[in-house]
Amino acid sequence: MNHQSSQQVVSLFRVPSAGKTEQVVRWLIEAIELGIFTEEDQLPSEADLASQIGVATVTVREALSLLREQGFVETRRGRKGGSFVTANFDMVHARLLAEFRRYSISDLRDYGDERAAISGHAARLAAERAGADEHEQIAKKVRIMEHATDRSQQRRADMRFHVNVAQISQSVRLTQAEMQLQSELGMFLWITPLNVEALYAYVGRLKAIQGAMAAGDSTLAGALAADLSKKNTARMIDTRLQLESANEVTTREGDQ
Amino acid sequence: MMRDGRVYSEDRGGDSIRECARNIESSVSVIINTVEKVREDVLRLWQQALRRRRHVTRRDLAELQETVKRLLSEADVQINGAGFVVAPDVLADARLHLEWWREGVKPGHVIPLKVNLDEEGNTFYDYPNMPWFHKPQAEGVGHVIGPYVDIMGIDMYIFTFSLPIVYDDRFLGIAGADVPVGNLEAVVTRHLVEQNHPLVLVNDDMRVIASNSSEYLVGEFFKPYAYSGSQSRFYITLDHSVESWRLVCLH
C-alpha cells in the first residue's frame, strides 16, 4: 500500500500520474501563457521538464513534438541547442481560450460544486487541526496574495493558499484533490487579473477564512471557503459566457 | 478488556504502560540513529572532499547513496527515504541541493528524490522555508516534525526527523529521514492495543500520532481538558530533538 502511494506523483501544477501527452502540452501552454516562459526563451531540458511536471521524459518529448508541429516551439541544434518558445502571447492565449470553450457552463458549475465540497471541508478541518506554525503559513500566503499584481502571481498565490489550507487539514486525499482541481481548471479563473479593488475584496475573503481558522471556528471557515468557491465559479462562468458572446459576434461578422 | 467503555481492571497498569512507552521509544530511536548515521557520513564525506580541494561539490556526496541504502534495509521501522538536504550556497556547484535517497519499487533499491529546485518555478520545492529545515537551522538542534502532508516532495503523510549538520561552525544543512505515518503506526499500534486503557500517543503539540481508540484520531489535536477522568502521561524522548512525544493514558 505504501509503495503504491509513494509512487504517485500528484503535485501542485503537476500532471497526475495517469497524465498523457495532451496534459503536458496543456501545462506548457499555460506556462507560456502565464509568462513563465516567453517568446525566444529556451525551455529547460526534457529531463528537467519531466521532473518538474512529474512525468516520464518520453512524454515530454512527445508533447514537445506536438507543440513543434503547431508552431509553438522549435528545436535548434548545436551546442547551444534545445527547445525554444516561438509562440507569442496571442497565440497561446487563443489556444487557452479554445480549451476553455470546450467546457460547457454545466461542466463549470459541476466543477464548482466539487471544489466547494473539497475546499469547504478542507478549510473546516484545517480550522480544527492547524497549529501555530500553520497559522503563520496561511498568514504568509495571504500577504503574498495582497501583493500579487499580475495574473500569473495571482493564480499562483491563490493556488498556494488553497493547497496550503488543504495540507493543513492533514488529509493527503483532500490535498491531492485540491491540487488536481487547481491544475485542471484553476487557470480559467485567472484569464483576466483582478484589479486593485477586486483584489482587495478577494484578499478580504482570504483573510476572513484565515481569521476563522485562527479562531478555531471550523463551521465558519468551511462556510467561507465554500462560499469563495461558489463566487469563483460564478466569475469563471461569467468569463465563459463573455467568450460565448464574443464568439457569436465573430461568427456573425464572418457571415456578413 | 473494554477499551471504549469505562470498565477497566483494578490494576491501573502503570508499569505495563511505562513498558509500552519504552517500546515505542526504542522503535523511534532506530529512526533517530539512522539520521545520526547519515549526519556522521555527511561529515566524513565533507572532510574527505576538503582534504582534496577547497570546496565541496555534488559529486563528493555520491557515496551517501550506499549509506542510505544500507540504513534503510537495517531499520525495522520502514523509512521512506533519508539523506542530506544542503543549506543554500554551501556547495560549490549548486545553490540548492538534496542528496536524498528513497526506497524504490524493487526491494533493496533506492532511487533519488527528484524535486523542482527552480526558485521561480510553480512547483518549486521551497525547502529552506520548511519547518524540518529552518527550525534545526535556527535553533541548532534536532527536530521531529509531523504528522504533516508533504507536497512537491514525496506527496505523502509523513514525519520528518532532522538534525542540523555543522562543520567548522558553519551550518551545512540537515540530515534527515522521512517516515510515512502508516509505517510508524504499524510499529506503534501493536503496542497500544495490548493495553486495557485508552492510550493516545501525541506529539509535542498534542497532535495525535496513534491511539488504540477511534475517539482519538491521528492528525487531530488531543484536548486534555475534554476528558473528565484522570490521565497519566509517559514521556517519550526523541534524543537530540527538542520535541518529545507523550503517551497519554486515560483512566
Short mmCIF file of C-alpha atoms in Angstrom, two decimals, chain A residues 1-3 5-14 27 34 36 51-53 125 128-131 133-134 137 140 152 156 159-160 163-164 166-172 175-176 179, chain B residues 78 80 102-105 111 114-116 118-124 126 129 131 135 145 147-157 180 182-183 205 207 217-221 223:
data_model
loop_
_atom_site.label_atom_id
_atom_site.label_comp_id
_atom_site.label_asym_id
_atom_site.label_seq_id
_atom_site.Cartn_x
_atom_site.Cartn_y
_atom_site.Cartn_z
CA MET A 1 0.00 0.00 0.00
CA ASN A 2 2.82 2.24 0.93
CA HIS A 3 4.66 1.51 -2.27
CA SER A 5 1.14 5.74 -2.66
CA SER A 6 4.82 6.59 -2.73
CA GLN A 7 4.89 6.14 -6.47
CA GLN A 8 2.02 8.51 -7.06
CA VAL A 9 3.08 11.83 -8.36
CA VAL A 10 0.27 14.29 -7.97
CA SER A 11 1.57 17.70 -7.23
CA LEU A 12 0.69 21.29 -7.42
CA PHE A 13 0.64 22.20 -11.07
CA ARG A 14 2.00 18.81 -11.90
CA TRP A 27 0.98 22.52 -18.91
CA LEU A 34 1.36 32.99 -17.84
CA ILE A 36 6.78 31.79 -17.11
CA SER A 51 10.93 16.11 -13.26
CA GLN A 52 9.19 19.48 -12.89
CA ILE A 53 5.93 18.25 -14.38
CA LEU A 125 -10.71 20.51 9.07
CA GLU A 128 -9.65 22.24 13.76
CA ARG A 129 -6.18 20.96 13.01
CA ALA A 130 -3.98 24.00 12.45
CA GLY A 131 -1.18 24.66 14.91
CA ASP A 133 3.22 27.07 12.51
CA GLU A 134 0.29 26.51 10.19
CA GLN A 137 2.00 29.74 6.88
CA LYS A 140 2.14 34.41 4.73
CA SER A 152 0.42 34.85 -13.02
CA ARG A 156 -0.02 31.18 -8.07
CA MET A 159 -3.49 28.24 -5.64
CA ARG A 160 -0.88 28.13 -2.89
CA VAL A 163 -3.43 23.96 -1.39
CA ASN A 164 -1.89 25.04 1.91
CA ALA A 166 -5.86 21.51 2.30
CA GLN A 167 -2.42 20.48 3.52
CA ILE A 168 -3.23 21.82 6.98
CA SER A 169 -6.35 19.67 7.03
CA GLN A 170 -3.86 16.79 7.47
CA SER A 171 -5.57 14.90 4.66
CA VAL A 172 -3.46 13.65 1.76
CA THR A 175 -4.71 17.90 -0.68
CA GLN A 176 -4.38 15.86 -3.84
CA MET A 179 -4.26 20.18 -6.41
CA GLN B 78 10.05 1.35 7.32
CA ASN B 80 10.72 6.03 3.15
CA ARG B 102 14.22 6.89 -1.11
CA GLU B 103 13.05 3.33 -1.39
CA GLY B 104 12.49 2.19 -4.93
CA VAL B 105 9.85 -0.17 -6.23
CA ILE B 111 16.15 6.00 -6.04
CA LYS B 114 13.61 14.45 -7.60
CA VAL B 115 12.13 17.80 -6.76
CA ASN B 116 11.97 21.10 -8.57
CA ASP B 118 13.96 26.24 -9.69
CA GLU B 119 13.09 29.08 -7.34
CA GLU B 120 10.94 30.82 -9.92
CA GLY B 121 9.05 27.68 -10.84
CA ASN B 122 5.48 26.91 -9.90
CA THR B 123 6.40 23.59 -8.39
CA PHE B 124 9.45 24.92 -6.51
CA ASP B 126 10.97 25.56 -1.11
CA ASN B 129 11.38 27.56 4.41
CA PRO B 131 9.96 23.62 9.35
CA LYS B 135 13.99 25.03 12.70
CA ILE B 145 8.14 17.35 12.51
CA PRO B 147 2.50 14.24 11.13
CA TYR B 148 2.11 16.54 8.12
CA VAL B 149 1.12 16.33 4.46
CA ASP B 150 4.15 16.77 2.26
CA ILE B 151 3.67 18.27 -1.20
CA MET B 152 6.13 18.68 -4.05
CA GLY B 153 8.44 16.22 -2.33
CA ILE B 154 7.18 12.70 -1.73
CA ASP B 155 3.49 13.70 -1.54
CA MET B 156 2.71 11.58 1.48
CA TYR B 157 1.54 11.88 5.07
CA PRO B 180 5.23 7.68 6.48
CA GLY B 182 1.26 4.49 8.27
CA ASN B 183 4.69 2.89 8.73
CA ASP B 205 1.87 19.97 20.05
CA ARG B 207 -1.42 16.24 17.98
CA LEU B 217 -7.64 10.04 15.52
CA VAL B 218 -4.25 10.69 14.03
CA GLY B 219 -3.78 14.31 12.94
CA GLU B 220 -6.37 15.72 15.33
CA PHE B 221 -5.47 17.57 18.48
CA LYS B 223 -7.69 18.04 24.14
#
